[in-house]
C-alpha cells in the first residue's frame, strides 16, 4: 500500500517510492530508496520536494494518530491563534466563515453539478470577506487554517480569497481591483470541481492521464467562469494562470515572467502559501517560517519582487501568524 505524506513527515525507516514537487509535478530522475538518515530528508527539501509517496510494504508508516493526539493538536492550534489575535477578532472571523459557508458551498456545488459559475453568490461572499478582512485578515486566514476533509475546498477558497484581498490592499490597489483579486481567489480552483474524487484523493502517484486531467483544471475553471456574464478580466486571469511559473515551467500555457498576468502572479503566491500552511488532522502543516523559506527556495516559481512584497507586507508586518 502506498501513502502520500508531506516531506516534513518523512522519518528514518520509511521507504520512498516516489517524490513530488508543488502540485504533483515531477522532479526529474529519481530512484526509490529506504530513508536511513535525516540528511536524506534534508536533501529532499533542498530539491524542493513537497510530498512523497511512501510504500508501507517496504518501510515504516507515519505514527498512528490517536484521538488524544488529535485533541492535543487542536488545543495547541487554538492556543496559538488565541495568543496572536483577540477573542473579538476570532469571533468575527468565525462569523464570516459561517456567513459565507452556504454561499461558497453553493458555488462549489454549482461547478460540480452544472459546470457553471454562481456569479451572484460569489460576489456576495467576496463582499463579506472584504469587510471581514478590513481589520481582521490575519485572524480570518488563521481560523480557516484548520481543515477537516469535507471543509478543505471551502476553507482553502475562502483563505486564498482573504489573502488576495489583504495582499492587494497592502500593495495599495484600488478597492475594485481588490474585489477582483478576492473573487479570483475564491474561484481559482473551480475547475477542480470537474475532477472525480478518485483523482483528488488518490493516495498513490497519479498516472500521466490523471496528471493531465489535474493540469487541465485552470483552463476548465476559466471556461466555466467565463460563461457567466460580466466576469472581470482579472478574475479569469487568476483562474487560468495561477499555476504558471515565472521561469515558464508552469501550466497550462507555459507563460514566463511578466507575460503571466499580474493577478495570476499574485494568486500563485497566495495559493501556495495557503496550501503549505494548512493544518489538517494528523497532518502537520509547514510553519510560516518553513513555508516562506521553501517558497524563497523554489527557483523560478514566483515573481521575486512580489514574493518579497508578500514577505514584508504580510509576514514581517505581523498581518499573518
Ligand atoms: Fe489550482
mmCIF file of C-alpha atoms and ligand atoms in Angstrom:
data_model
loop_
_atom_site.group_PDB
_atom_site.id
_atom_site.type_symbol
_atom_site.label_atom_id
_atom_site.label_comp_id
_atom_site.label_asym_id
_atom_site.label_seq_id
_atom_site.Cartn_x
_atom_site.Cartn_y
_atom_site.Cartn_z
ATOM 1 C CA UNK A 1 0.000 0.000 0.000
ATOM 2 C CA UNK A 2 1.183 3.484 -0.817
ATOM 3 C CA UNK A 3 0.552 6.707 1.033
ATOM 4 C CA UNK A 4 1.206 10.358 0.181
ATOM 5 C CA UNK A 5 2.814 12.335 3.003
ATOM 6 C CA UNK A 6 4.443 15.727 3.341
ATOM 7 C CA UNK A 7 8.210 15.712 3.216
ATOM 8 C CA UNK A 8 8.431 17.014 6.790
ATOM 9 C CA UNK A 9 6.618 13.848 7.970
ATOM 10 C CA UNK A 10 9.349 11.680 6.463
ATOM 11 C CA UNK A 11 11.350 9.672 9.006
ATOM 12 C CA UNK A 12 14.217 7.171 9.014
ATOM 13 C CA UNK A 13 12.841 3.710 8.191
ATOM 14 C CA UNK A 14 10.266 4.832 5.607
ATOM 15 C CA UNK A 15 10.541 3.653 2.013
ATOM 16 C CA UNK A 16 10.190 6.459 -0.541
ATOM 17 C CA UNK A 17 8.570 5.147 -3.729
ATOM 18 C CA UNK A 18 8.024 8.488 -5.493
ATOM 19 C CA UNK A 19 8.692 12.175 -4.924
ATOM 20 C CA UNK A 20 6.544 15.142 -5.938
ATOM 21 C CA UNK A 21 7.175 18.871 -6.041
ATOM 22 C CA UNK A 22 4.451 21.532 -5.967
ATOM 23 C CA UNK A 23 1.089 20.469 -7.311
ATOM 24 C CA UNK A 24 2.191 16.932 -8.099
ATOM 25 C CA UNK A 25 4.834 17.836 -10.631
ATOM 26 C CA UNK A 26 7.678 15.516 -11.429
ATOM 27 C CA UNK A 27 11.102 16.430 -10.075
ATOM 28 C CA UNK A 28 13.399 14.779 -12.595
ATOM 29 C CA UNK A 29 15.231 11.486 -12.227
ATOM 30 C CA UNK A 30 14.610 9.564 -9.042
ATOM 31 C CA UNK A 31 15.277 6.089 -7.637
ATOM 32 C CA UNK A 32 13.133 4.641 -4.830
ATOM 33 C CA UNK A 33 15.037 4.311 -1.543
ATOM 34 C CA UNK A 34 14.799 3.455 2.145
ATOM 35 C CA UNK A 35 15.404 6.506 4.345
ATOM 36 C CA UNK A 36 18.435 5.756 6.502
ATOM 37 C CA UNK A 37 19.436 9.242 7.687
ATOM 38 C CA UNK A 38 17.946 12.668 8.341
ATOM 39 C CA UNK A 39 20.416 14.046 5.813
ATOM 40 C CA UNK A 40 18.422 12.347 3.056
ATOM 41 C CA UNK A 41 15.287 14.167 4.242
ATOM 42 C CA UNK A 42 17.127 17.484 4.192
ATOM 43 C CA UNK A 43 18.375 16.757 0.670
ATOM 44 C CA UNK A 44 14.809 16.157 -0.486
ATOM 45 C CA UNK A 45 13.732 19.503 0.935
ATOM 46 C CA UNK A 46 16.666 21.162 -0.843
ATOM 47 C CA UNK A 47 15.384 19.580 -4.096
ATOM 48 C CA UNK A 48 12.052 21.356 -3.492
ATOM 49 C CA UNK A 49 10.184 18.149 -2.894
ATOM 50 C CA UNK A 50 6.906 18.847 -1.077
ATOM 51 C CA UNK A 51 5.244 15.459 -0.871
ATOM 52 C CA UNK A 52 6.488 11.902 -1.193
ATOM 53 C CA UNK A 53 4.757 8.578 -1.751
ATOM 54 C CA UNK A 54 5.862 6.008 0.809
ATOM 55 C CA UNK A 55 5.487 2.255 0.311
ATOM 56 C CA UNK A 56 4.195 0.662 3.511
ATOM 57 C CA UNK A 57 5.089 -2.862 2.387
ATOM 58 C CA UNK A 58 8.776 -1.899 2.274
ATOM 59 C CA UNK A 59 9.142 0.548 5.143
ATOM 60 C CA UNK A 60 7.595 2.268 8.134
ATOM 61 C CA UNK A 61 4.274 4.126 8.201
ATOM 62 C CA UNK A 62 3.690 7.503 9.857
ATOM 63 C CA UNK A 63 2.961 7.112 13.557
ATOM 64 C CA UNK A 64 -0.714 6.217 14.077
ATOM 65 C CA UNK A 65 -2.723 9.125 15.381
ATOM 66 C CA UNK A 66 -4.944 8.769 18.410
ATOM 67 C CA UNK A 67 -7.991 10.753 19.371
ATOM 68 C CA UNK A 68 -5.974 12.327 22.171
ATOM 69 C CA UNK A 69 -3.224 13.422 19.762
ATOM 70 C CA UNK A 70 -5.907 14.944 17.546
ATOM 71 C CA UNK A 71 -7.326 16.716 20.565
ATOM 72 C CA UNK A 72 -3.846 17.941 21.556
ATOM 73 C CA UNK A 73 -3.146 19.243 18.055
ATOM 74 C CA UNK A 74 -6.407 21.168 18.013
ATOM 75 C CA UNK A 75 -5.833 22.529 21.516
ATOM 76 C CA UNK A 76 -2.306 23.657 20.578
ATOM 77 C CA UNK A 77 -3.632 25.335 17.454
ATOM 78 C CA UNK A 78 -6.412 27.121 19.337
ATOM 79 C CA UNK A 79 -3.928 28.319 21.908
ATOM 80 C CA UNK A 80 -1.661 29.578 19.156
ATOM 81 C CA UNK A 81 -4.359 31.647 17.443
ATOM 82 C CA UNK A 82 -5.676 32.935 20.750
ATOM 83 C CA UNK A 83 -2.217 34.248 21.594
ATOM 84 C CA UNK A 84 -1.953 36.222 18.343
ATOM 85 C CA UNK A 85 -5.471 37.547 17.877
ATOM 86 C CA UNK A 86 -8.093 38.968 20.209
ATOM 87 C CA UNK A 87 -11.184 36.939 21.117
ATOM 88 C CA UNK A 88 -13.266 39.505 19.289
ATOM 89 C CA UNK A 89 -11.215 39.100 16.079
ATOM 90 C CA UNK A 90 -11.526 35.318 16.255
ATOM 91 C CA UNK A 91 -15.273 35.516 16.899
ATOM 92 C CA UNK A 92 -15.695 37.839 13.907
ATOM 93 C CA UNK A 93 -13.570 35.555 11.708
ATOM 94 C CA UNK A 94 -15.687 32.555 12.681
ATOM 95 C CA UNK A 95 -18.830 34.554 11.945
ATOM 96 C CA UNK A 96 -17.506 35.411 8.463
ATOM 97 C CA UNK A 97 -16.840 31.730 7.813
ATOM 98 C CA UNK A 98 -20.366 30.805 8.939
ATOM 99 C CA UNK A 99 -21.909 33.585 6.820
ATOM 100 C CA UNK A 100 -20.035 32.613 3.664
ATOM 101 C CA UNK A 101 -20.276 28.830 4.079
ATOM 102 C CA UNK A 102 -23.674 28.417 2.331
ATOM 103 C CA UNK A 103 -22.631 30.782 -0.467
ATOM 104 C CA UNK A 104 -19.307 29.057 -1.166
ATOM 105 C CA UNK A 105 -20.891 25.606 -0.863
ATOM 106 C CA UNK A 106 -23.431 26.736 -3.462
ATOM 107 C CA UNK A 107 -20.645 27.970 -5.791
ATOM 108 C CA UNK A 108 -18.732 24.681 -5.471
ATOM 109 C CA UNK A 109 -21.850 22.524 -5.949
ATOM 110 C CA UNK A 110 -22.926 24.534 -8.990
ATOM 111 C CA UNK A 111 -19.498 23.998 -10.549
ATOM 112 C CA UNK A 112 -19.530 20.285 -9.762
ATOM 113 C CA UNK A 113 -23.107 19.508 -10.811
ATOM 114 C CA UNK A 114 -23.723 22.007 -13.609
ATOM 115 C CA UNK A 115 -20.180 23.019 -14.657
ATOM 116 C CA UNK A 116 -21.341 26.611 -14.205
ATOM 117 C CA UNK A 117 -20.378 29.602 -12.108
ATOM 118 C CA UNK A 118 -22.731 31.065 -9.478
ATOM 119 C CA UNK A 119 -21.654 34.633 -10.050
ATOM 120 C CA UNK A 120 -24.061 36.327 -7.631
ATOM 121 C CA UNK A 121 -23.262 34.011 -4.739
ATOM 122 C CA UNK A 122 -19.539 34.589 -5.368
ATOM 123 C CA UNK A 123 -19.980 38.369 -5.376
ATOM 124 C CA UNK A 124 -21.915 38.238 -2.096
ATOM 125 C CA UNK A 125 -19.277 36.009 -0.487
ATOM 126 C CA UNK A 126 -16.458 38.310 -1.579
ATOM 127 C CA UNK A 127 -18.223 41.407 -0.204
ATOM 128 C CA UNK A 128 -18.469 39.609 3.134
ATOM 129 C CA UNK A 129 -14.813 38.512 3.091
ATOM 130 C CA UNK A 130 -13.695 42.012 2.080
ATOM 131 C CA UNK A 131 -15.451 43.585 5.042
ATOM 132 C CA UNK A 132 -14.124 40.954 7.457
ATOM 133 C CA UNK A 133 -10.590 41.319 6.080
ATOM 134 C CA UNK A 134 -10.531 45.081 6.721
ATOM 135 C CA UNK A 135 -9.442 44.779 10.321
ATOM 136 C CA UNK A 136 -9.371 41.067 10.787
ATOM 137 C CA UNK A 137 -7.481 39.462 7.891
ATOM 138 C CA UNK A 138 -4.876 37.548 9.908
ATOM 139 C CA UNK A 139 -7.478 36.001 12.202
ATOM 140 C CA UNK A 140 -9.630 35.030 9.229
ATOM 141 C CA UNK A 141 -6.738 33.256 7.477
ATOM 142 C CA UNK A 142 -5.705 31.628 10.773
ATOM 143 C CA UNK A 143 -9.166 30.327 11.659
ATOM 144 C CA UNK A 144 -9.547 28.932 8.118
ATOM 145 C CA UNK A 145 -6.258 27.022 8.515
ATOM 146 C CA UNK A 146 -7.698 24.125 10.461
ATOM 147 C CA UNK A 147 -9.445 21.994 7.877
ATOM 148 C CA UNK A 148 -11.467 18.826 8.058
ATOM 149 C CA UNK A 149 -11.552 16.781 4.868
ATOM 150 C CA UNK A 150 -15.011 17.899 3.756
ATOM 151 C CA UNK A 151 -14.207 21.529 4.506
ATOM 152 C CA UNK A 152 -10.911 21.562 2.654
ATOM 153 C CA UNK A 153 -12.028 23.144 -0.610
ATOM 154 C CA UNK A 154 -14.421 25.593 1.002
ATOM 155 C CA UNK A 155 -11.878 26.897 3.534
ATOM 156 C CA UNK A 156 -8.971 26.917 1.042
ATOM 157 C CA UNK A 157 -11.064 29.043 -1.340
ATOM 158 C CA UNK A 158 -12.048 31.408 1.463
ATOM 159 C CA UNK A 159 -8.492 31.720 2.797
ATOM 160 C CA UNK A 160 -6.939 32.357 -0.630
ATOM 161 C CA UNK A 161 -9.599 34.996 -1.218
ATOM 162 C CA UNK A 162 -8.799 36.679 2.122
ATOM 163 C CA UNK A 163 -5.054 36.539 1.347
ATOM 164 C CA UNK A 164 -5.564 38.055 -2.106
ATOM 165 C CA UNK A 165 -7.744 40.850 -0.676
ATOM 166 C CA UNK A 166 -5.269 41.675 2.074
ATOM 167 C CA UNK A 167 -2.199 41.421 -0.149
ATOM 168 C CA UNK A 168 -3.885 43.591 -2.810
ATOM 169 C CA UNK A 169 -4.778 46.229 -0.231
ATOM 170 C CA UNK A 170 -1.274 46.185 1.250
ATOM 171 C CA UNK A 171 0.106 46.861 -2.243
ATOM 172 C CA UNK A 172 -2.109 49.951 -2.481
ATOM 173 C CA UNK A 173 -4.566 48.756 -5.132
ATOM 174 C CA UNK A 174 -7.990 50.332 -5.633
ATOM 175 C CA UNK A 175 -10.885 48.541 -3.935
ATOM 176 C CA UNK A 176 -12.328 47.461 -7.312
ATOM 177 C CA UNK A 177 -9.070 45.656 -8.124
ATOM 178 C CA UNK A 178 -9.030 44.214 -4.606
ATOM 179 C CA UNK A 179 -12.577 42.903 -5.152
ATOM 180 C CA UNK A 180 -11.471 41.212 -8.362
ATOM 181 C CA UNK A 181 -8.449 39.651 -6.610
ATOM 182 C CA UNK A 182 -10.762 38.379 -3.853
ATOM 183 C CA UNK A 183 -13.250 36.954 -6.343
ATOM 184 C CA UNK A 184 -10.442 35.310 -8.294
ATOM 185 C CA UNK A 185 -9.020 33.803 -5.097
ATOM 186 C CA UNK A 186 -12.434 32.418 -4.236
ATOM 187 C CA UNK A 187 -12.943 30.680 -7.586
ATOM 188 C CA UNK A 188 -9.354 29.971 -8.681
ATOM 189 C CA UNK A 189 -9.733 26.184 -8.347
ATOM 190 C CA UNK A 190 -13.311 25.882 -9.579
ATOM 191 C CA UNK A 191 -12.054 23.723 -12.471
ATOM 192 C CA UNK A 192 -11.062 21.079 -9.901
ATOM 193 C CA UNK A 193 -14.742 20.539 -9.170
ATOM 194 C CA UNK A 194 -14.950 18.767 -12.521
ATOM 195 C CA UNK A 195 -12.381 16.167 -11.397
ATOM 196 C CA UNK A 196 -13.554 12.865 -9.895
ATOM 197 C CA UNK A 197 -12.900 12.405 -6.178
ATOM 198 C CA UNK A 198 -10.891 9.293 -7.037
ATOM 199 C CA UNK A 199 -8.207 11.552 -8.521
ATOM 200 C CA UNK A 200 -8.369 14.336 -5.936
ATOM 201 C CA UNK A 201 -7.968 11.928 -3.032
ATOM 202 C CA UNK A 202 -5.803 9.262 -4.674
ATOM 203 C CA UNK A 203 -3.154 8.163 -2.172
ATOM 204 C CA UNK A 204 -0.645 6.880 -4.734
ATOM 205 C CA UNK A 205 1.092 8.543 -7.645
ATOM 206 C CA UNK A 206 -1.122 9.845 -10.438
ATOM 207 C CA UNK A 207 -0.889 8.246 -13.874
ATOM 208 C CA UNK A 208 0.088 10.547 -16.725
ATOM 209 C CA UNK A 209 -3.565 10.643 -17.886
ATOM 210 C CA UNK A 210 -4.714 11.611 -14.377
ATOM 211 C CA UNK A 211 -1.953 14.217 -14.174
ATOM 212 C CA UNK A 212 -3.126 15.682 -17.487
ATOM 213 C CA UNK A 213 -6.663 15.972 -16.079
ATOM 214 C CA UNK A 214 -5.383 17.720 -12.947
ATOM 215 C CA UNK A 215 -3.337 20.084 -15.070
ATOM 216 C CA UNK A 216 -6.402 20.939 -17.123
ATOM 217 C CA UNK A 217 -8.185 22.479 -14.104
ATOM 218 C CA UNK A 218 -7.054 26.091 -14.731
ATOM 219 C CA UNK A 219 -8.406 26.034 -18.288
ATOM 220 C CA UNK A 220 -11.520 24.196 -17.138
ATOM 221 C CA UNK A 221 -12.165 26.781 -14.421
ATOM 222 C CA UNK A 222 -11.543 29.602 -16.874
ATOM 223 C CA UNK A 223 -14.101 28.091 -19.275
ATOM 224 C CA UNK A 224 -16.690 27.712 -16.503
ATOM 225 C CA UNK A 225 -16.262 31.193 -15.089
ATOM 226 C CA UNK A 226 -16.131 32.920 -18.478
ATOM 227 C CA UNK A 227 -19.606 31.569 -19.324
ATOM 228 C CA UNK A 228 -21.101 33.878 -16.705
ATOM 229 C CA UNK A 229 -21.913 37.452 -17.720
ATOM 230 C CA UNK A 230 -19.532 40.323 -16.979
ATOM 231 C CA UNK A 231 -16.829 38.489 -15.104
ATOM 232 C CA UNK A 232 -13.904 40.904 -14.660
ATOM 233 C CA UNK A 233 -10.729 40.146 -16.628
ATOM 234 C CA UNK A 234 -8.526 39.670 -13.570
ATOM 235 C CA UNK A 235 -10.847 37.008 -12.149
ATOM 236 C CA UNK A 236 -10.469 34.995 -15.356
ATOM 237 C CA UNK A 237 -6.708 35.529 -15.317
ATOM 238 C CA UNK A 238 -6.473 34.149 -11.777
ATOM 239 C CA UNK A 239 -8.422 31.027 -12.775
ATOM 240 C CA UNK A 240 -6.268 30.406 -15.801
ATOM 241 C CA UNK A 241 -2.800 31.479 -14.735
ATOM 242 C CA UNK A 242 -2.416 30.639 -11.025
ATOM 243 C CA UNK A 243 -0.163 27.640 -11.876
ATOM 244 C CA UNK A 244 2.097 29.461 -14.303
ATOM 245 C CA UNK A 245 5.667 29.899 -13.063
ATOM 246 C CA UNK A 246 7.898 32.922 -13.558
ATOM 247 C CA UNK A 247 10.537 30.828 -15.389
ATOM 248 C CA UNK A 248 7.995 29.496 -17.892
ATOM 249 C CA UNK A 249 7.841 25.951 -16.496
ATOM 250 C CA UNK A 250 4.256 26.149 -15.217
ATOM 251 C CA UNK A 251 0.945 25.296 -16.860
ATOM 252 C CA UNK A 252 -1.311 25.493 -18.846
ATOM 253 C CA UNK A 253 0.359 27.980 -21.217
ATOM 254 C CA UNK A 254 3.988 27.941 -20.002
ATOM 255 C CA UNK A 255 3.997 31.717 -19.875
ATOM 256 C CA UNK A 256 7.136 33.309 -18.423
ATOM 257 C CA UNK A 257 7.933 36.487 -16.485
ATOM 258 C CA UNK A 258 5.611 39.428 -16.918
ATOM 259 C CA UNK A 259 3.767 37.682 -19.736
ATOM 260 C CA UNK A 260 1.955 35.998 -16.845
ATOM 261 C CA UNK A 261 -0.819 38.451 -15.980
ATOM 262 C CA UNK A 262 -0.174 40.302 -12.725
ATOM 263 C CA UNK A 263 -3.241 38.869 -10.960
ATOM 264 C CA UNK A 264 -2.054 35.343 -11.829
ATOM 265 C CA UNK A 265 1.348 36.077 -10.274
ATOM 266 C CA UNK A 266 -0.317 37.334 -7.073
ATOM 267 C CA UNK A 267 -2.551 34.249 -6.946
ATOM 268 C CA UNK A 268 0.372 31.828 -7.362
ATOM 269 C CA UNK A 269 1.940 33.198 -4.164
ATOM 270 C CA UNK A 270 -1.265 33.239 -2.094
ATOM 271 C CA UNK A 271 -2.347 29.769 -3.286
ATOM 272 C CA UNK A 272 0.971 28.054 -2.477
ATOM 273 C CA UNK A 273 1.369 29.857 0.865
ATOM 274 C CA UNK A 274 -2.137 28.783 1.925
ATOM 275 C CA UNK A 275 -1.639 25.191 0.784
ATOM 276 C CA UNK A 276 1.672 24.856 2.652
ATOM 277 C CA UNK A 277 0.414 26.295 5.943
ATOM 278 C CA UNK A 278 -2.916 24.439 6.052
ATOM 279 C CA UNK A 279 -3.461 22.343 9.161
ATOM 280 C CA UNK A 280 -5.299 19.036 8.826
ATOM 281 C CA UNK A 281 -5.972 16.414 11.446
ATOM 282 C CA UNK A 282 -2.945 14.059 11.644
ATOM 283 C CA UNK A 283 -1.030 16.018 9.039
ATOM 284 C CA UNK A 284 1.420 18.611 10.232
ATOM 285 C CA UNK A 285 1.398 21.852 8.267
ATOM 286 C CA UNK A 286 4.578 23.651 7.406
ATOM 287 C CA UNK A 287 5.133 26.509 9.839
ATOM 288 C CA UNK A 288 5.016 30.031 8.469
ATOM 289 C CA UNK A 289 8.832 30.214 8.580
ATOM 290 C CA UNK A 290 9.206 26.847 6.813
ATOM 291 C CA UNK A 291 6.665 27.832 4.155
ATOM 292 C CA UNK A 292 8.375 31.152 3.425
ATOM 293 C CA UNK A 293 11.802 29.512 3.320
ATOM 294 C CA UNK A 294 10.556 26.884 0.859
ATOM 295 C CA UNK A 295 8.867 29.473 -1.329
ATOM 296 C CA UNK A 296 12.049 31.569 -1.434
ATOM 297 C CA UNK A 297 13.927 28.431 -2.461
ATOM 298 C CA UNK A 298 11.600 27.392 -5.298
ATOM 299 C CA UNK A 299 13.810 28.670 -8.107
ATOM 300 C CA UNK A 300 11.877 30.469 -10.809
ATOM 301 C CA UNK A 301 8.454 29.721 -9.396
ATOM 302 C CA UNK A 302 7.301 33.160 -8.291
ATOM 303 C CA UNK A 303 7.736 36.786 -9.297
ATOM 304 C CA UNK A 304 10.528 37.509 -6.809
ATOM 305 C CA UNK A 305 9.642 41.174 -6.303
ATOM 306 C CA UNK A 306 6.038 40.215 -5.477
ATOM 307 C CA UNK A 307 7.230 37.434 -3.183
ATOM 308 C CA UNK A 308 9.462 39.935 -1.341
ATOM 309 C CA UNK A 309 6.468 42.258 -1.016
ATOM 310 C CA UNK A 310 4.339 39.381 0.340
ATOM 311 C CA UNK A 311 7.010 38.573 2.932
ATOM 312 C CA UNK A 312 7.436 42.161 4.080
ATOM 313 C CA UNK A 313 3.792 43.294 3.962
ATOM 314 C CA UNK A 314 2.040 40.116 5.064
ATOM 315 C CA UNK A 315 4.559 38.215 7.196
ATOM 316 C CA UNK A 316 7.149 40.597 8.678
ATOM 317 C CA UNK A 317 4.435 43.193 9.262
ATOM 318 C CA UNK A 318 2.679 40.674 11.542
ATOM 319 C CA UNK A 319 -0.546 40.538 9.487
ATOM 320 C CA UNK A 320 -0.252 36.741 9.298
ATOM 321 C CA UNK A 321 0.929 34.350 12.017
HETATM 322 FE FE1 LIG B 1 -5.125 25.255 -8.817
#
